[in-house]
PDB file of C-alpha atoms in Angstrom:
ATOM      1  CA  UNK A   1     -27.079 -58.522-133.414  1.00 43.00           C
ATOM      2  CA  UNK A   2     -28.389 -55.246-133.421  1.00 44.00           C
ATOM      3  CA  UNK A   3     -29.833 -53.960-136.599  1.00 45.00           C
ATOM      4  CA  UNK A   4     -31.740 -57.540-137.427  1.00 48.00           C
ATOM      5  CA  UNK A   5     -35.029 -58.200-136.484  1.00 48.00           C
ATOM      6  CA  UNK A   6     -36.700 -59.722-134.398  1.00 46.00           C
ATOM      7  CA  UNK A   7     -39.278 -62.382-134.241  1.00 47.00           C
ATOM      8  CA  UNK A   8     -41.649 -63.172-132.036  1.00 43.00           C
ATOM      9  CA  UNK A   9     -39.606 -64.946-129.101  1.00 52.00           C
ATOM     10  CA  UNK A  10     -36.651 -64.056-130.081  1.00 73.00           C
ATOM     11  CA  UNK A  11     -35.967 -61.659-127.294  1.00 74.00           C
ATOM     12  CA  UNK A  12     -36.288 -65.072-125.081  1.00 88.00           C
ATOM     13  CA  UNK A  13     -33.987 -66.878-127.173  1.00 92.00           C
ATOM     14  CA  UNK A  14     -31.185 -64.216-126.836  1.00 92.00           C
ATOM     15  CA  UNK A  15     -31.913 -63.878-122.768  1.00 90.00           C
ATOM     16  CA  UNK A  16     -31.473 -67.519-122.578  1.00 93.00           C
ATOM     17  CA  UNK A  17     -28.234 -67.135-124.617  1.00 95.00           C
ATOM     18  CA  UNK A  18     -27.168 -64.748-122.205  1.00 91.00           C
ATOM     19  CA  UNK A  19     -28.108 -66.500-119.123  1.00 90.00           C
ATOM     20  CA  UNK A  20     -25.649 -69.343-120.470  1.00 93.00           C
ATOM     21  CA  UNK A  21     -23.096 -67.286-121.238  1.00 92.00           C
ATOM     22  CA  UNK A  22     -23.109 -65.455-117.837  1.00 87.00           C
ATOM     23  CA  UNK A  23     -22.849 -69.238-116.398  1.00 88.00           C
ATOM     24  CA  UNK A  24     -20.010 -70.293-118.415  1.00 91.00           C
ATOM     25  CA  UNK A  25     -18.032 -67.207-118.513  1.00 87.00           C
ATOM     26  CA  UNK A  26     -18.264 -67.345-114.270  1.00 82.00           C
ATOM     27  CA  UNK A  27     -16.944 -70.931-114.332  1.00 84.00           C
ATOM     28  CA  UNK A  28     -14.423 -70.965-116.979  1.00 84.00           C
ATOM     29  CA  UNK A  29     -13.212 -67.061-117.331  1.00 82.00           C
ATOM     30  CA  UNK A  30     -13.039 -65.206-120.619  1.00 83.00           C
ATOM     31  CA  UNK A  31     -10.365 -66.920-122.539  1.00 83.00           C
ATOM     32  CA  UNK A  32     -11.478 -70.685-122.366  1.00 87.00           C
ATOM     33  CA  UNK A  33     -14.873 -69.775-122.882  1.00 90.00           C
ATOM     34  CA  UNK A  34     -15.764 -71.056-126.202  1.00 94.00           C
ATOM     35  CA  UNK A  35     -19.040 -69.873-128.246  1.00 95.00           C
ATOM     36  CA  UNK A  36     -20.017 -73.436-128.813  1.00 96.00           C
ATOM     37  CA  UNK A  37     -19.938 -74.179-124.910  1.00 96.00           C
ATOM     38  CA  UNK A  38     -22.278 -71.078-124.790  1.00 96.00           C
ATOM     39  CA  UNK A  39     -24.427 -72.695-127.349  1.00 96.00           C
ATOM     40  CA  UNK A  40     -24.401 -76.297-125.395  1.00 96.00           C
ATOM     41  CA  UNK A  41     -25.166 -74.697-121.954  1.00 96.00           C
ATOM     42  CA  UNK A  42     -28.473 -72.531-123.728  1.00 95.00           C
ATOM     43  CA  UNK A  43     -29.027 -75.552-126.202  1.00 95.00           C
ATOM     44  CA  UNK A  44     -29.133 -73.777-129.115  1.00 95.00           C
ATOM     45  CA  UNK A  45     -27.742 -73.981-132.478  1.00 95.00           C
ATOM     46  CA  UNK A  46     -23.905 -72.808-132.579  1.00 93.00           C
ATOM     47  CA  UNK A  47     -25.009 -70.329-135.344  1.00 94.00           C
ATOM     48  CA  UNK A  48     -27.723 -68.652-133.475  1.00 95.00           C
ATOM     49  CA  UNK A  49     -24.984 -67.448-130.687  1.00 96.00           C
ATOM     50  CA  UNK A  50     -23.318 -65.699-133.586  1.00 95.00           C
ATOM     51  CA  UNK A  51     -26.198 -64.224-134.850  1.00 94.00           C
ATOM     52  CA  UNK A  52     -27.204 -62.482-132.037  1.00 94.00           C
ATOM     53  CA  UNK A  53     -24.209 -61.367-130.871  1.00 93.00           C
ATOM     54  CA  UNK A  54     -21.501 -62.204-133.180  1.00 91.00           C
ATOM     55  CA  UNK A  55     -17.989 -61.747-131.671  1.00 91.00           C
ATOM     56  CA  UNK A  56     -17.453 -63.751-127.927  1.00 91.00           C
ATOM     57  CA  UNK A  57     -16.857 -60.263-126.647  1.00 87.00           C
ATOM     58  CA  UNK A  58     -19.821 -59.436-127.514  1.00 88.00           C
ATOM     59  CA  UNK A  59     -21.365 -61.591-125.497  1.00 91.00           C
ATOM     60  CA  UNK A  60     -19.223 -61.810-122.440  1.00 87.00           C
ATOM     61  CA  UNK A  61     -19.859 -57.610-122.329  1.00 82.00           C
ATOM     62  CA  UNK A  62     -23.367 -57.946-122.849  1.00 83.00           C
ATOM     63  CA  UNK A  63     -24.136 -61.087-120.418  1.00 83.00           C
ATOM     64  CA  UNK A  64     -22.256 -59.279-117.839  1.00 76.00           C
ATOM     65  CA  UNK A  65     -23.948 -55.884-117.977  1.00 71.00           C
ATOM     66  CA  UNK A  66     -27.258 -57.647-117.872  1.00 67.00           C
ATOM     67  CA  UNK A  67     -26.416 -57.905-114.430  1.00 63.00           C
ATOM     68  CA  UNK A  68     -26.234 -54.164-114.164  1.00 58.00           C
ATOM     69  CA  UNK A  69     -29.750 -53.596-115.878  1.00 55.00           C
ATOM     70  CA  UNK A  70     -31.213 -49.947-115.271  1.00 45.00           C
ATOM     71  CA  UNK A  71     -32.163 -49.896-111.691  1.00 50.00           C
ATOM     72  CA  UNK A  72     -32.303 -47.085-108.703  1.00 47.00           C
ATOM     73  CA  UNK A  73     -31.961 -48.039-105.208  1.00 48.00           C
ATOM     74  CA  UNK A  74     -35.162 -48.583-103.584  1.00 50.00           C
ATOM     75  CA  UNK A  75     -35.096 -45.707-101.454  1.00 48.00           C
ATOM     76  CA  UNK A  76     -34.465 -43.339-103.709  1.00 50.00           C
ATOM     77  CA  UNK A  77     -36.713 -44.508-106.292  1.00 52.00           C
ATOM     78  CA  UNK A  78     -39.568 -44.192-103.868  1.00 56.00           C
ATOM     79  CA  UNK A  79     -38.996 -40.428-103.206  1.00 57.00           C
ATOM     80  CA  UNK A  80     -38.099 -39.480-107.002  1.00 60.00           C
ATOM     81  CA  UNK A  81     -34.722 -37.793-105.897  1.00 65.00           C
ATOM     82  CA  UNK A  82     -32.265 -37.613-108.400  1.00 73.00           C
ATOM     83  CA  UNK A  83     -29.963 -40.130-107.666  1.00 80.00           C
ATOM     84  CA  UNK A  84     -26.809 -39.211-105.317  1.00 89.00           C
ATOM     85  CA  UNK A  85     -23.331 -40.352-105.377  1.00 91.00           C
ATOM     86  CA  UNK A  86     -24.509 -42.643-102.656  1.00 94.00           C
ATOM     87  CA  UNK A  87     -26.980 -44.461-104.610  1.00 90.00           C
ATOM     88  CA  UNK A  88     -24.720 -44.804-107.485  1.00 88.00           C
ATOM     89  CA  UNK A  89     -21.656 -46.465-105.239  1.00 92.00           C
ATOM     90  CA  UNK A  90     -24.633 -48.943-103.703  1.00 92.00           C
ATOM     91  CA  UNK A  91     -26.074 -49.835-107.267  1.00 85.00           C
ATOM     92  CA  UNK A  92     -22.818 -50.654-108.605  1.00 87.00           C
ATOM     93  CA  UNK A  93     -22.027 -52.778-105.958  1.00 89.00           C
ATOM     94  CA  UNK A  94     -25.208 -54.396-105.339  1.00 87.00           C
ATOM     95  CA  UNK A  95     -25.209 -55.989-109.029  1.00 80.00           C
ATOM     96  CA  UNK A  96     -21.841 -57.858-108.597  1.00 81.00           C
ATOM     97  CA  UNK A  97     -23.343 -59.165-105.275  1.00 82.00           C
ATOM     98  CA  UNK A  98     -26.767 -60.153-106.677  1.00 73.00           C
ATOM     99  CA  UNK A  99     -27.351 -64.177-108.219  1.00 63.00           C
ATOM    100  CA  UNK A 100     -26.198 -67.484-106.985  1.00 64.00           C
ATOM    101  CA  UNK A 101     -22.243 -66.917-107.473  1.00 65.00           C
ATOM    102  CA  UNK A 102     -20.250 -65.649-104.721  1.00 71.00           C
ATOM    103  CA  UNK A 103     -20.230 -61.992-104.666  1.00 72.00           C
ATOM    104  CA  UNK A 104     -18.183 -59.860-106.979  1.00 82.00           C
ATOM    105  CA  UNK A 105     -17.175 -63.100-109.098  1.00 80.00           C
ATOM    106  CA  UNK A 106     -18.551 -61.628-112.106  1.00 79.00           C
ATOM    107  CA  UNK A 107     -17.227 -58.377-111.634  1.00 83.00           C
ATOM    108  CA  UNK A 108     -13.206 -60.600-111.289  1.00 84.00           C
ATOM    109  CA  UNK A 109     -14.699 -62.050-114.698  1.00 82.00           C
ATOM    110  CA  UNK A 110     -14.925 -58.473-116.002  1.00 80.00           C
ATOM    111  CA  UNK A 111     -12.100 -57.238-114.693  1.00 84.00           C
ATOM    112  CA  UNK A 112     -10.027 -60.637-116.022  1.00 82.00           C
ATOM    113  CA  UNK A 113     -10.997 -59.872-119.113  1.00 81.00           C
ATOM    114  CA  UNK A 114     -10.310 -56.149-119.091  1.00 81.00           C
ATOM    115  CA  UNK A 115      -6.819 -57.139-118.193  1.00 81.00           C
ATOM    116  CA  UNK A 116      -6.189 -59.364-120.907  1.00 78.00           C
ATOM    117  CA  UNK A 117      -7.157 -57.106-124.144  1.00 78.00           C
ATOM    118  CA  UNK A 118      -7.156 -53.491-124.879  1.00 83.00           C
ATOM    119  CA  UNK A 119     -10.604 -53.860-126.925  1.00 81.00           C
ATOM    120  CA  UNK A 120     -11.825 -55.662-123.901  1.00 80.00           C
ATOM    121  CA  UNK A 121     -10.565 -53.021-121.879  1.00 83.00           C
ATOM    122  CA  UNK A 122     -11.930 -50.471-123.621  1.00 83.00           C
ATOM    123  CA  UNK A 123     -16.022 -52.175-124.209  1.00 77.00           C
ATOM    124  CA  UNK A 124     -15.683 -52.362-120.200  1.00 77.00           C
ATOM    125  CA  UNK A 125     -15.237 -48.410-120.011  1.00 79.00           C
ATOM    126  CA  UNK A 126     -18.241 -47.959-122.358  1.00 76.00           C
ATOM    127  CA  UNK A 127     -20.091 -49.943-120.056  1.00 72.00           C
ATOM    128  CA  UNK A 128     -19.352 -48.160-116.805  1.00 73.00           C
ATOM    129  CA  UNK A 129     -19.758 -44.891-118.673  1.00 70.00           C
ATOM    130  CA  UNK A 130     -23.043 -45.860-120.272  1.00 65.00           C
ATOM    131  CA  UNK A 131     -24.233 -47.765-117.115  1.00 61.00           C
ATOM    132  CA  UNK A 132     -23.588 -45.925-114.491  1.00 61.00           C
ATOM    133  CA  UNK A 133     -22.409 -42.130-115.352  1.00 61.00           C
ATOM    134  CA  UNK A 134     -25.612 -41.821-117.840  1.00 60.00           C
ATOM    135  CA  UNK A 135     -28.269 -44.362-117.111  1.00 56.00           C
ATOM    136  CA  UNK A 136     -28.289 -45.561-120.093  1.00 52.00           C
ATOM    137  CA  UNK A 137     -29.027 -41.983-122.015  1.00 57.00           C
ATOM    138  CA  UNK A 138     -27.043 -41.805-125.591  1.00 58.00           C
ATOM    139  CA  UNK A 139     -25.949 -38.500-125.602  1.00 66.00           C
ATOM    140  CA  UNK A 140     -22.202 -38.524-125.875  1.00 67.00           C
ATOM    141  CA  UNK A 141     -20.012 -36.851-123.242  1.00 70.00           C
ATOM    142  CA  UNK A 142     -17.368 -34.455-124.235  1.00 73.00           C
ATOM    143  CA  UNK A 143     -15.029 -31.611-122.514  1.00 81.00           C
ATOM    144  CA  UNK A 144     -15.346 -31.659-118.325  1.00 82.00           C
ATOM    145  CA  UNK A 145     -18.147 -34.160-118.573  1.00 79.00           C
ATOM    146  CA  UNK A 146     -16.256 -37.026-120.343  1.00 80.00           C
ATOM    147  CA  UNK A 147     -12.964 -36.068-117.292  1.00 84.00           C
ATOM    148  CA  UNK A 148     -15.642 -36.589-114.799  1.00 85.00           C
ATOM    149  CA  UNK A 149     -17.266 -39.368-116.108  1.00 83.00           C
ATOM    150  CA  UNK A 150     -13.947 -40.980-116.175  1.00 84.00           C
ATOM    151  CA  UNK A 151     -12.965 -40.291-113.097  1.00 88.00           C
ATOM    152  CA  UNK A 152     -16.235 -41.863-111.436  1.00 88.00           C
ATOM    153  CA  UNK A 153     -15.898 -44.804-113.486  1.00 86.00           C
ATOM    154  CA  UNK A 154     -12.293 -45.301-111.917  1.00 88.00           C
ATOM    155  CA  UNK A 155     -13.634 -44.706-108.254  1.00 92.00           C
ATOM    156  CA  UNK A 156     -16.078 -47.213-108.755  1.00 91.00           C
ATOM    157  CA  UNK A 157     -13.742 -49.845-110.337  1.00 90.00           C
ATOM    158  CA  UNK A 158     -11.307 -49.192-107.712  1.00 93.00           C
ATOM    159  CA  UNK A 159     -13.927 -49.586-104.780  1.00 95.00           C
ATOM    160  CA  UNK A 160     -15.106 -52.690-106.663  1.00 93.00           C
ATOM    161  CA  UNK A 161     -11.018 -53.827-107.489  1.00 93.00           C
ATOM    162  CA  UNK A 162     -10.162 -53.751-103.218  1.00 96.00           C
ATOM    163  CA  UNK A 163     -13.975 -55.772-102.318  1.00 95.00           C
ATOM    164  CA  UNK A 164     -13.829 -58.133-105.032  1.00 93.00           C
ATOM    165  CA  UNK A 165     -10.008 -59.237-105.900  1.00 92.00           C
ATOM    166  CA  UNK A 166      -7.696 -57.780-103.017  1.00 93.00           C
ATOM    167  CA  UNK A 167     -10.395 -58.204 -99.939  1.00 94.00           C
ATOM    168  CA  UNK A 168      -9.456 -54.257 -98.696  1.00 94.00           C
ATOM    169  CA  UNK A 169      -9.925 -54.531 -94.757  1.00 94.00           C
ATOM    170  CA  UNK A 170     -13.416 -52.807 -94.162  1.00 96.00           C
ATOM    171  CA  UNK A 171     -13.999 -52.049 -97.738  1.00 96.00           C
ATOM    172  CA  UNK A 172     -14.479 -55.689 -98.457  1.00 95.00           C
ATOM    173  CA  UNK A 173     -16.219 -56.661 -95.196  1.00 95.00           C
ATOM    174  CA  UNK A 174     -18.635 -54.284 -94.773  1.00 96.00           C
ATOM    175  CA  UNK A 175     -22.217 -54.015 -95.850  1.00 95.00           C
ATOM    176  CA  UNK A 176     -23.520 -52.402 -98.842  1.00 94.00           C
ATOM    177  CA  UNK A 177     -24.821 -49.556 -97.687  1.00 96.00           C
ATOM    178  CA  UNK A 178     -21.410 -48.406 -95.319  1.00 97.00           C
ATOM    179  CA  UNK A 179     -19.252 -48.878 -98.594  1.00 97.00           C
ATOM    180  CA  UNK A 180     -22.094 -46.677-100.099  1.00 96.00           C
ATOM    181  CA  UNK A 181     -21.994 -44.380 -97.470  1.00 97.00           C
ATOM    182  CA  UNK A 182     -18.046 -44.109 -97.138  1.00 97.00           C
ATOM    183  CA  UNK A 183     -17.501 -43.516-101.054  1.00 97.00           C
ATOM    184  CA  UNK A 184     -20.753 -41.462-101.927  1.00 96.00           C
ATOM    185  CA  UNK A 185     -19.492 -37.924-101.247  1.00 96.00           C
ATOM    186  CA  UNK A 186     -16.312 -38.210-103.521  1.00 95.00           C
ATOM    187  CA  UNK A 187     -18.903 -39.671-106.347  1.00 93.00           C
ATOM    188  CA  UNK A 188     -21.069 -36.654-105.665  1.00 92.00           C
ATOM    189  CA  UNK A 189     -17.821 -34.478-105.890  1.00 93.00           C
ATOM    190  CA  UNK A 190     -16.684 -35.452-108.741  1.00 90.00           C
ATOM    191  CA  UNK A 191     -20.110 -35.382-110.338  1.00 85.00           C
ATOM    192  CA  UNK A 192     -20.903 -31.951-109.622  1.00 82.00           C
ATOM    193  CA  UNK A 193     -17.567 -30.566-109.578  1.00 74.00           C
ATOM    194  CA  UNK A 194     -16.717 -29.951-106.190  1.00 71.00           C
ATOM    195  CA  UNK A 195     -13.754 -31.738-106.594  1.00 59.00           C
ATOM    196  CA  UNK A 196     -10.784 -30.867-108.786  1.00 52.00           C
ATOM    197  CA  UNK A 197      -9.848 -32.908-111.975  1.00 52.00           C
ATOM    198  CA  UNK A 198      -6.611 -31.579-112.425  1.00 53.00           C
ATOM    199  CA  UNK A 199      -5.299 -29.542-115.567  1.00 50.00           C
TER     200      UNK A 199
END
């Protein structure tokens, strides 16, 4: 948990924790997910589950946004450009399609989860906010920032919502980089505030 030290190899103890998790969470979903299958899967005491992250929220939102660890698309990164709406469609996606699991399933994990609890919901909006809208920068958004950053978020979920879980015609069969394509000048529209946000 954050706020405790940490000894040497503990940072590989609480990846390995999180590598379980990720596994059981994909197979079994949110809600039948117990800590102490967590702790079987990583083989590690129950108690050392709960000390790193201690709530099974906790560690359902963290195991899935390790898939979404701070990374720019590769072209992009190469030229130091700031990052366009583009990019940001393409890294979102690319995460959920990344690993052995069939693409998106941990993104229908998320969203499962979201579904089912309003303090679920609402530790999956502070992830897409902090994730994607900020890269991972702490300063807090207020005003027309925060009404943009929420309207991203929900363009991204929704592109996400049709591949994943309703299979969208061409937004579900296409490659990476067309959904990128398609999507990337609303993101850059509503980041730079081209586009209206209404009130």
């Amino acid at each position: 948990m954050a706020g405790r030290g940490r000894r040497p190899g503990d940072q590989g103890t609480r990846e390995k924790i999180m590598t379980a998790a990720r596994a059981v969470f994909l197979e079994q979903g949110f809600t039948k997910t117990a800590m102490t299958a967590v702790a079987r899967r990583a083989e590690v005491d129950n108690a050392l589950v709960y000390h790193y992250f201690g709530t099974k929220l906790d560690l359902f939102v963290e195991s899935m946004a390790g898939l979404y660890a701070a990374e720019r698309r590769a072209e992009s990164a190469a030229t130091g450009k700031p990052r366009t709406g583009t990019d940001i469609v393409y890294e979102f996606l690319r995460k959920w399609e990344q690993g052995p699991e069939e693409p998106g399933r941990a993104f229908v994990a998320l969203a499962q989860a979201a579904s089912g609890s309003p303090e679920a919901a609402a530790r999956v909006n502070e992830f897409v906010v902090q994730r994607v809208w900020r890269d991972g920068k702490p300063e807090p958004l207020t005003g027309e920032a925060a009404r943009r950053a929420a309207m991203v978020g929900s363009q991204l979920v929704g592109i996400a919502w049709a591949r994943y879980i309703l299979g969208l015609g061409p937004v579900a069969t296409a490659s990476l980089d067309e959904v990128a394509e398609w999507f990337g000048p609303t993101i850059d529209a509503l980041r730079t505030g081209t586009a209206p946000t209404g009130g």
